[in-house]
Amino acid sequence: MGKNTRKLGPGRLIIASHNDGKVREINALVEPFLIEAVSAKKLGLIDPEETGLTFAENAILKAEAAATASNLPALADDSGLAVTALSGAPGIYSARWAGEPRDFTFAMEKVEKALKESGTEDYSARFICALCLAWPDGHKQVFEGEVCGRLVFPPRGNNGFGYDPIFMADGYDITFGEMDPDEKHSISHRADAFRKLTIGCLNG
């Protein structure tokens, strides 16, 4: 490993998220490495305000807050949907487009409305993910991944979460919402970022 990398061994890892769907996906990815994933929500940790201007900045904010509060290594994900014709929106505001409480049916309708109002025929989009692994002593590492595709309406499928029912990855004719979770985990933006994390922190 390089001088700025650190290996994460078996043991407890805080997943710095209150999103149950996201926690399930990350837990499935770390489980083979004998890592016991515990969510920040389960520990009653406060979800910090996401004031960053990029996915990476927000992931760092969340990971560092959870690592400091728990005195354990913490993994945070900041991810979202970037629609080409909407200049990358909703982007880092993907969850906020769903309002409070989070209603992604409303968020998907909002995306569809914005595309129709723009008059575009370009429905290309990307899911982007930044993962930050932080330790209580301040050490941190960031890994970014993405998956390219296009949006389809109306939403299709009940698997996954968030914008999954309207996103169809390049090379596929079903949405993430219709895809078997294991297959989605193998090609998703989170899987791409996690592969890089695995090389940097879990193997070797």
C-alpha positions as protocol buffer text, in pm:
chain_id: "A"
residue {
  index: 1
  type: MET
  ca { x: 0 y: 0 z: 0 }
}
residue {
  index: 2
  type: GLY
  ca { x: 102 y: 361 z: -49 }
}
residue {
  index: 3
  type: LYS
  ca { x: 214 y: 582 z: 233 }
}
residue {
  index: 4
  type: ASN
  ca { x: -128 y: 748 z: 258 }
}
residue {
  index: 5
  type: THR
  ca { x: -327 y: 425 z: 279 }
}
residue {
  index: 6
  type: ARG
  ca { x: -423 y: 223 z: 580 }
}
residue {
  index: 7
  type: LYS
  ca { x: -570 y: -125 z: 596 }
}
residue {
  index: 8
  type: LEU
  ca { x: -901 y: -182 z: 770 }
}
residue {
  index: 9
  type: GLY
  ca { x: -902 y: -510 z: 960 }
}
residue {
  index: 10
  type: PRO
  ca { x: -1190 y: -727 z: 1087 }
}
residue {
  index: 11
  type: GLY
  ca { x: -1402 y: -571 z: 1360 }
}
residue {
  index: 12
  type: ARG
  ca { x: -1667 y: -305 z: 1404 }
}
residue {
  index: 13
  type: LEU
  ca { x: -1719 y: -38 z: 1143 }
}
residue {
  index: 14
  type: ILE
  ca { x: -1968 y: 245 z: 1177 }
}
residue {
  index: 15
  type: ILE
  ca { x: -2175 y: 310 z: 866 }
}
residue {
  index: 16
  type: ALA
  ca { x: -2231 y: 684 z: 888 }
}
residue {
  index: 17
  type: SER
  ca { x: -2581 y: 689 z: 746 }
}
residue {
  index: 18
  type: HIS
  ca { x: -2942 y: 699 z: 859 }
}
residue {
  index: 19
  type: ASN
  ca { x: -3058 y: 560 z: 522 }
}
residue {
  index: 20
  type: ASP
  ca { x: -3157 y: 196 z: 584 }
}
residue {
  index: 21
  type: GLY
  ca { x: -3133 y: 101 z: 215 }
}
residue {
  index: 22
  type: LYS
  ca { x: -2784 y: 245 z: 185 }
}
residue {
  index: 23
  type: VAL
  ca { x: -2673 y: 70 z: 506 }
}
residue {
  index: 24
  type: ARG
  ca { x: -2800 y: -265 z: 372 }
}
residue {
  index: 25
  type: GLU
  ca { x: -2602 y: -222 z: 50 }
}
residue {
  index: 26
  type: ILE
  ca { x: -2279 y: -126 z: 227 }
}
residue {
  index: 27
  type: ASN
  ca { x: -2320 y: -405 z: 483 }
}
residue {
  index: 28
  type: ALA
  ca { x: -2348 y: -659 z: 200 }
}
residue {
  index: 29
  type: LEU
  ca { x: -2023 y: -525 z: 55 }
}
residue {
  index: 30
  type: VAL
  ca { x: -1816 y: -534 z: 378 }
}
residue {
  index: 31
  type: GLU
  ca { x: -1953 y: -857 z: 527 }
}
residue {
  index: 32
  type: PRO
  ca { x: -1711 y: -1086 z: 335 }
}
residue {
  index: 33
  type: PHE
  ca { x: -1419 y: -909 z: 507 }
}
residue {
  index: 34
  type: LEU
  ca { x: -1537 y: -1010 z: 858 }
}
residue {
  index: 35
  type: ILE
  ca { x: -1637 y: -654 z: 929 }
}
residue {
  index: 36
  type: GLU
  ca { x: -1933 y: -595 z: 1159 }
}
residue {
  index: 37
  type: ALA
  ca { x: -2117 y: -296 z: 1020 }
}
residue {
  index: 38
  type: VAL
  ca { x: -2323 y: -89 z: 1265 }
}
residue {
  index: 39
  type: SER
  ca { x: -2526 y: 208 z: 1146 }
}
residue {
  index: 40
  type: ALA
  ca { x: -2498 y: 555 z: 1294 }
}
residue {
  index: 41
  type: LYS
  ca { x: -2877 y: 545 z: 1327 }
}
residue {
  index: 42
  type: LYS
  ca { x: -2864 y: 234 z: 1546 }
}
residue {
  index: 43
  type: LEU
  ca { x: -2608 y: 401 z: 1774 }
}
residue {
  index: 44
  type: GLY
  ca { x: -2811 y: 720 z: 1793 }
}
residue {
  index: 45
  type: LEU
  ca { x: -2536 y: 929 z: 1632 }
}
residue {
  index: 46
  type: ILE
  ca { x: -2638 y: 1264 z: 1489 }
}
residue {
  index: 47
  type: ASP
  ca { x: -2634 y: 1297 z: 1112 }
}
residue {
  index: 48
  type: PRO
  ca { x: -2426 y: 1611 z: 1049 }
}
residue {
  index: 49
  type: GLU
  ca { x: -2545 y: 1887 z: 819 }
}
residue {
  index: 50
  type: GLU
  ca { x: -2417 y: 1825 z: 467 }
}
residue {
  index: 51
  type: THR
  ca { x: -2253 y: 2158 z: 390 }
}
residue {
  index: 52
  type: GLY
  ca { x: -2001 y: 2030 z: 135 }
}
residue {
  index: 53
  type: LEU
  ca { x: -2012 y: 2133 z: -229 }
}
residue {
  index: 54
  type: THR
  ca { x: -1913 y: 1790 z: -364 }
}
residue {
  index: 55
  type: PHE
  ca { x: -1999 y: 1428 z: -290 }
}
residue {
  index: 56
  type: ALA
  ca { x: -1648 y: 1378 z: -150 }
}
residue {
  index: 57
  type: GLU
  ca { x: -1672 y: 1674 z: 88 }
}
residue {
  index: 58
  type: ASN
  ca { x: -2004 y: 1552 z: 227 }
}
residue {
  index: 59
  type: ALA
  ca { x: -1875 y: 1196 z: 268 }
}
residue {
  index: 60
  type: ILE
  ca { x: -1577 y: 1329 z: 464 }
}
residue {
  index: 61
  type: LEU
  ca { x: -1802 y: 1537 z: 692 }
}
residue {
  index: 62
  type: LYS
  ca { x: -2018 y: 1236 z: 776 }
}
residue {
  index: 63
  type: ALA
  ca { x: -1734 y: 986 z: 820 }
}
residue {
  index: 64
  type: GLU
  ca { x: -1527 y: 1212 z: 1043 }
}
residue {
  index: 65
  type: ALA
  ca { x: -1828 y: 1298 z: 1262 }
}
residue {
  index: 66
  type: ALA
  ca { x: -1915 y: 929 z: 1311 }
}
residue {
  index: 67
  type: ALA
  ca { x: -1554 y: 823 z: 1377 }
}
residue {
  index: 68
  type: THR
  ca { x: -1510 y: 1097 z: 1637 }
}
residue {
  index: 69
  type: ALA
  ca { x: -1841 y: 1025 z: 1811 }
}
residue {
  index: 70
  type: SER
  ca { x: -1795 y: 645 z: 1821 }
}
residue {
  index: 71
  type: ASN
  ca { x: -1416 y: 625 z: 1855 }
}
residue {
  index: 72
  type: LEU
  ca { x: -1428 y: 358 z: 1584 }
}
residue {
  index: 73
  type: PRO
  ca { x: -1350 y: 357 z: 1212 }
}
residue {
  index: 74
  type: ALA
  ca { x: -1641 y: 493 z: 1011 }
}
residue {
  index: 75
  type: LEU
  ca { x: -1745 y: 463 z: 649 }
}
residue {
  index: 76
  type: ALA
  ca { x: -1964 y: 729 z: 490 }
}
residue {
  index: 77
  type: ASP
  ca { x: -2120 y: 739 z: 150 }
}
residue {
  index: 78
  type: ASP
  ca { x: -2243 y: 1045 z: -30 }
}
residue {
  index: 79
  type: SER
  ca { x: -2406 y: 966 z: -357 }
}
residue {
  index: 80
  type: GLY
  ca { x: -2667 y: 1086 z: -596 }
}
residue {
  index: 81
  type: LEU
  ca { x: -2806 y: 1119 z: -942 }
}
residue {
  index: 82
  type: ALA
  ca { x: -2650 y: 1360 z: -1192 }
}
residue {
  index: 83
  type: VAL
  ca { x: -2869 y: 1426 z: -1496 }
}
residue {
  index: 84
  type: THR
  ca { x: -2681 y: 1559 z: -1798 }
}
residue {
  index: 85
  type: ALA
  ca { x: -2958 y: 1783 z: -1934 }
}
residue {
  index: 86
  type: LEU
  ca { x: -3017 y: 1932 z: -1587 }
}
residue {
  index: 87
  type: SER
  ca { x: -2653 y: 2045 z: -1557 }
}
residue {
  index: 88
  type: GLY
  ca { x: -2580 y: 1763 z: -1312 }
}
residue {
  index: 89
  type: ALA
  ca { x: -2884 y: 1818 z: -1090 }
}
residue {
  index: 90
  type: PRO
  ca { x: -3009 y: 1694 z: -853 }
}
residue {
  index: 91
  type: GLY
  ca { x: -2645 y: 1597 z: -775 }
}
residue {
  index: 92
  type: ILE
  ca { x: -2544 y: 1652 z: -412 }
}
residue {
  index: 93
  type: TYR
  ca { x: -2902 y: 1759 z: -344 }
}
residue {
  index: 94
  type: SER
  ca { x: -3048 y: 1425 z: -461 }
}
residue {
  index: 95
  type: ALA
  ca { x: -3193 y: 1336 z: -120 }
}
residue {
  index: 96
  type: ARG
  ca { x: -3313 y: 1690 z: -58 }
}
residue {
  index: 97
  type: TRP
  ca { x: -3518 y: 1679 z: -380 }
}
residue {
  index: 98
  type: ALA
  ca { x: -3725 y: 1413 z: -200 }
}
residue {
  index: 99
  type: GLY
  ca { x: -3820 y: 1655 z: 79 }
}
residue {
  index: 100
  type: GLU
  ca { x: -3896 y: 1568 z: 441 }
}
residue {
  index: 101
  type: PRO
  ca { x: -3994 y: 1301 z: 511 }
}
residue {
  index: 102
  type: ARG
  ca { x: -3805 y: 1155 z: 215 }
}
residue {
  index: 103
  type: ASP
  ca { x: -4046 y: 1080 z: -71 }
}
residue {
  index: 104
  type: PHE
  ca { x: -3855 y: 958 z: -375 }
}
residue {
  index: 105
  type: THR
  ca { x: -4175 y: 910 z: -574 }
}
residue {
  index: 106
  type: PHE
  ca { x: -4209 y: 1288 z: -552 }
}
residue {
  index: 107
  type: ALA
  ca { x: -3837 y: 1333 z: -634 }
}
residue {
  index: 108
  type: MET
  ca { x: -3863 y: 1116 z: -946 }
}
residue {
  index: 109
  type: GLU
  ca { x: -4169 y: 1312 z: -1060 }
}
residue {
  index: 110
  type: LYS
  ca { x: -3970 y: 1632 z: -1005 }
}
residue {
  index: 111
  type: VAL
  ca { x: -3687 y: 1502 z: -1227 }
}
residue {
  index: 112
  type: GLU
  ca { x: -3933 y: 1400 z: -1499 }
}
residue {
  index: 113
  type: LYS
  ca { x: -4105 y: 1740 z: -1487 }
}
residue {
  index: 114
  type: ALA
  ca { x: -3772 y: 1925 z: -1511 }
}
residue {
  index: 115
  type: LEU
  ca { x: -3667 y: 1718 z: -1813 }
}
residue {
  index: 116
  type: LYS
  ca { x: -3999 y: 1775 z: -1991 }
}
residue {
  index: 117
  type: GLU
  ca { x: -3984 y: 2149 z: -1922 }
}
residue {
  index: 118
  type: SER
  ca { x: -3630 y: 2165 z: -2062 }
}
residue {
  index: 119
  type: GLY
  ca { x: -3749 y: 2022 z: -2394 }
}
residue {
  index: 120
  type: THR
  ca { x: -3445 y: 1793 z: -2408 }
}
residue {
  index: 121
  type: GLU
  ca { x: -3427 y: 1452 z: -2569 }
}
residue {
  index: 122
  type: ASP
  ca { x: -3109 y: 1375 z: -2373 }
}
residue {
  index: 123
  type: TYR
  ca { x: -3206 y: 1152 z: -2082 }
}
residue {
  index: 124
  type: SER
  ca { x: -2852 y: 1039 z: -2005 }
}
residue {
  index: 125
  type: ALA
  ca { x: -2751 y: 1038 z: -1638 }
}
residue {
  index: 126
  type: ARG
  ca { x: -2494 y: 906 z: -1393 }
}
residue {
  index: 127
  type: PHE
  ca { x: -2510 y: 775 z: -1042 }
}
residue {
  index: 128
  type: ILE
  ca { x: -2204 y: 904 z: -854 }
}
residue {
  index: 129
  type: CYS
  ca { x: -2070 y: 779 z: -522 }
}
residue {
  index: 130
  type: ALA
  ca { x: -1797 y: 903 z: -290 }
}
residue {
  index: 131
  type: LEU
  ca { x: -1692 y: 679 z: -2 }
}
residue {
  index: 132
  type: CYS
  ca { x: -1487 y: 813 z: 287 }
}
residue {
  index: 133
  type: LEU
  ca { x: -1324 y: 582 z: 539 }
}
residue {
  index: 134
  type: ALA
  ca { x: -1218 y: 774 z: 849 }
}
residue {
  index: 135
  type: TRP
  ca { x: -1044 y: 675 z: 1170 }
}
residue {
  index: 136
  type: PRO
  ca { x: -1078 y: 844 z: 1513 }
}
residue {
  index: 137
  type: ASP
  ca { x: -720 y: 974 z: 1488 }
}
residue {
  index: 138
  type: GLY
  ca { x: -810 y: 1185 z: 1185 }
}
residue {
  index: 139
  type: HIS
  ca { x: -674 y: 961 z: 908 }
}
residue {
  index: 140
  type: LYS
  ca { x: -912 y: 940 z: 612 }
}
residue {
  index: 141
  type: GLN
  ca { x: -927 y: 808 z: 258 }
}
residue {
  index: 142
  type: VAL
  ca { x: -1176 y: 887 z: -18 }
}
residue {
  index: 143
  type: PHE
  ca { x: -1278 y: 666 z: -311 }
}
residue {
  index: 144
  type: GLU
  ca { x: -1512 y: 773 z: -592 }
}
residue {
  index: 145
  type: GLY
  ca { x: -1712 y: 567 z: -839 }
}
residue {
  index: 146
  type: GLU
  ca { x: -1986 y: 608 z: -1098 }
}
residue {
  index: 147
  type: VAL
  ca { x: -2217 y: 420 z: -1330 }
}
residue {
  index: 148
  type: CYS
  ca { x: -2351 y: 573 z: -1651 }
}
residue {
  index: 149
  type: GLY
  ca { x: -2694 y: 519 z: -1798 }
}
residue {
  index: 150
  type: ARG
  ca { x: -3020 y: 687 z: -1889 }
}
residue {
  index: 151
  type: LEU
  ca { x: -3350 y: 770 z: -1726 }
}
residue {
  index: 152
  type: VAL
  ca { x: -3681 y: 604 z: -1809 }
}
residue {
  index: 153
  type: PHE
  ca { x: -4034 y: 697 z: -1711 }
}
residue {
  index: 154
  type: PRO
  ca { x: -4262 y: 594 z: -1552 }
}
residue {
  index: 155
  type: PRO
  ca { x: -4059 y: 436 z: -1268 }
}
residue {
  index: 156
  type: ARG
  ca { x: -4015 y: 59 z: -1294 }
}
residue {
  index: 157
  type: GLY
  ca { x: -3948 y: -197 z: -1021 }
}
residue {
  index: 158
  type: ASN
  ca { x: -3961 y: -210 z: -644 }
}
residue {
  index: 159
  type: ASN
  ca { x: -3603 y: -316 z: -566 }
}
residue {
  index: 160
  type: GLY
  ca { x: -3333 y: -81 z: -447 }
}
residue {
  index: 161
  type: PHE
  ca { x: -3416 y: 265 z: -318 }
}
residue {
  index: 162
  type: GLY
  ca { x: -3405 y: 632 z: -412 }
}
residue {
  index: 163
  type: TYR
  ca { x: -3397 y: 695 z: -787 }
}
residue {
  index: 164
  type: ASP
  ca { x: -3331 y: 329 z: -876 }
}
residue {
  index: 165
  type: PRO
  ca { x: -3671 y: 276 z: -1051 }
}
residue {
  index: 166
  type: ILE
  ca { x: -3593 y: 538 z: -1318 }
}
residue {
  index: 167
  type: PHE
  ca { x: -3224 y: 458 z: -1382 }
}
residue {
  index: 168
  type: MET
  ca { x: -3121 y: 211 z: -1650 }
}
residue {
  index: 169
  type: ALA
  ca { x: -2746 y: 142 z: -1666 }
}
residue {
  index: 170
  type: ASP
  ca { x: -2573 y: 136 z: -2004 }
}
residue {
  index: 171
  type: GLY
  ca { x: -2597 y: -211 z: -2159 }
}
residue {
  index: 172
  type: TYR
  ca { x: -2912 y: -306 z: -1966 }
}
residue {
  index: 173
  type: ASP
  ca { x: -3283 y: -298 z: -2054 }
}
residue {
  index: 174
  type: ILE
  ca { x: -3409 y: -306 z: -1695 }
}
residue {
  index: 175
  type: THR
  ca { x: -3386 y: -39 z: -1426 }
}
residue {
  index: 176
  type: PHE
  ca { x: -3196 y: -68 z: -1099 }
}
residue {
  index: 177
  type: GLY
  ca { x: -3543 y: -97 z: -944 }
}
residue {
  index: 178
  type: GLU
  ca { x: -3610 y: -413 z: -1147 }
}
residue {
  index: 179
  type: MET
  ca { x: -3262 y: -559 z: -1111 }
}
residue {
  index: 180
  type: ASP
  ca { x: -3171 y: -839 z: -871 }
}
residue {
  index: 181
  type: PRO
  ca { x: -2992 y: -671 z: -576 }
}
residue {
  index: 182
  type: ASP
  ca { x: -2681 y: -887 z: -619 }
}
residue {
  index: 183
  type: GLU
  ca { x: -2653 y: -789 z: -984 }
}
residue {
  index: 184
  type: LYS
  ca { x: -2700 y: -421 z: -901 }
}
residue {
  index: 185
  type: HIS
  ca { x: -2433 y: -447 z: -630 }
}
residue {
  index: 186
  type: SER
  ca { x: -2188 y: -578 z: -890 }
}
residue {
  index: 187
  type: ILE
  ca { x: -2224 y: -281 z: -1130 }
}
residue {
  index: 188
  type: SER
  ca { x: -2340 y: 16 z: -923 }
}
residue {
  index: 189
  type: HIS
  ca { x: -2160 y: 343 z: -853 }
}
residue {
  index: 190
  type: ARG
  ca { x: -2124 y: 226 z: -493 }
}
residue {
  index: 191
  type: ALA
  ca { x: -1968 y: -101 z: -611 }
}
residue {
  index: 192
  type: ASP
  ca { x: -1725 y: 92 z: -831 }
}
residue {
  index: 193
  type: ALA
  ca { x: -1615 y: 309 z: -537 }
}
residue {
  index: 194
  type: PHE
  ca { x: -1605 y: 6 z: -308 }
}
residue {
  index: 195
  type: ARG
  ca { x: -1377 y: -184 z: -548 }
}
residue {
  index: 196
  type: LYS
  ca { x: -1130 y: 102 z: -516 }
}
residue {
  index: 197
  type: LEU
  ca { x: -1167 y: 103 z: -137 }
}
residue {
  index: 198
  type: THR
  ca { x: -1111 y: -272 z: -131 }
}
residue {
  index: 199
  type: ILE
  ca { x: -784 y: -238 z: -322 }
}
residue {
  index: 200
  type: GLY
  ca { x: -674 y: 50 z: -102 }
}
residue {
  index: 201
  type: CYS
  ca { x: -786 y: -63 z: 242 }
}
residue {
  index: 202
  type: LEU
  ca { x: -909 y: -422 z: 259 }
}
residue {
  index: 203
  type: ASN
  ca { x: -667 y: -625 z: 45 }
}
residue {
  index: 204
  type: GLY
  ca { x: -293 y: -647 z: 90 }
}
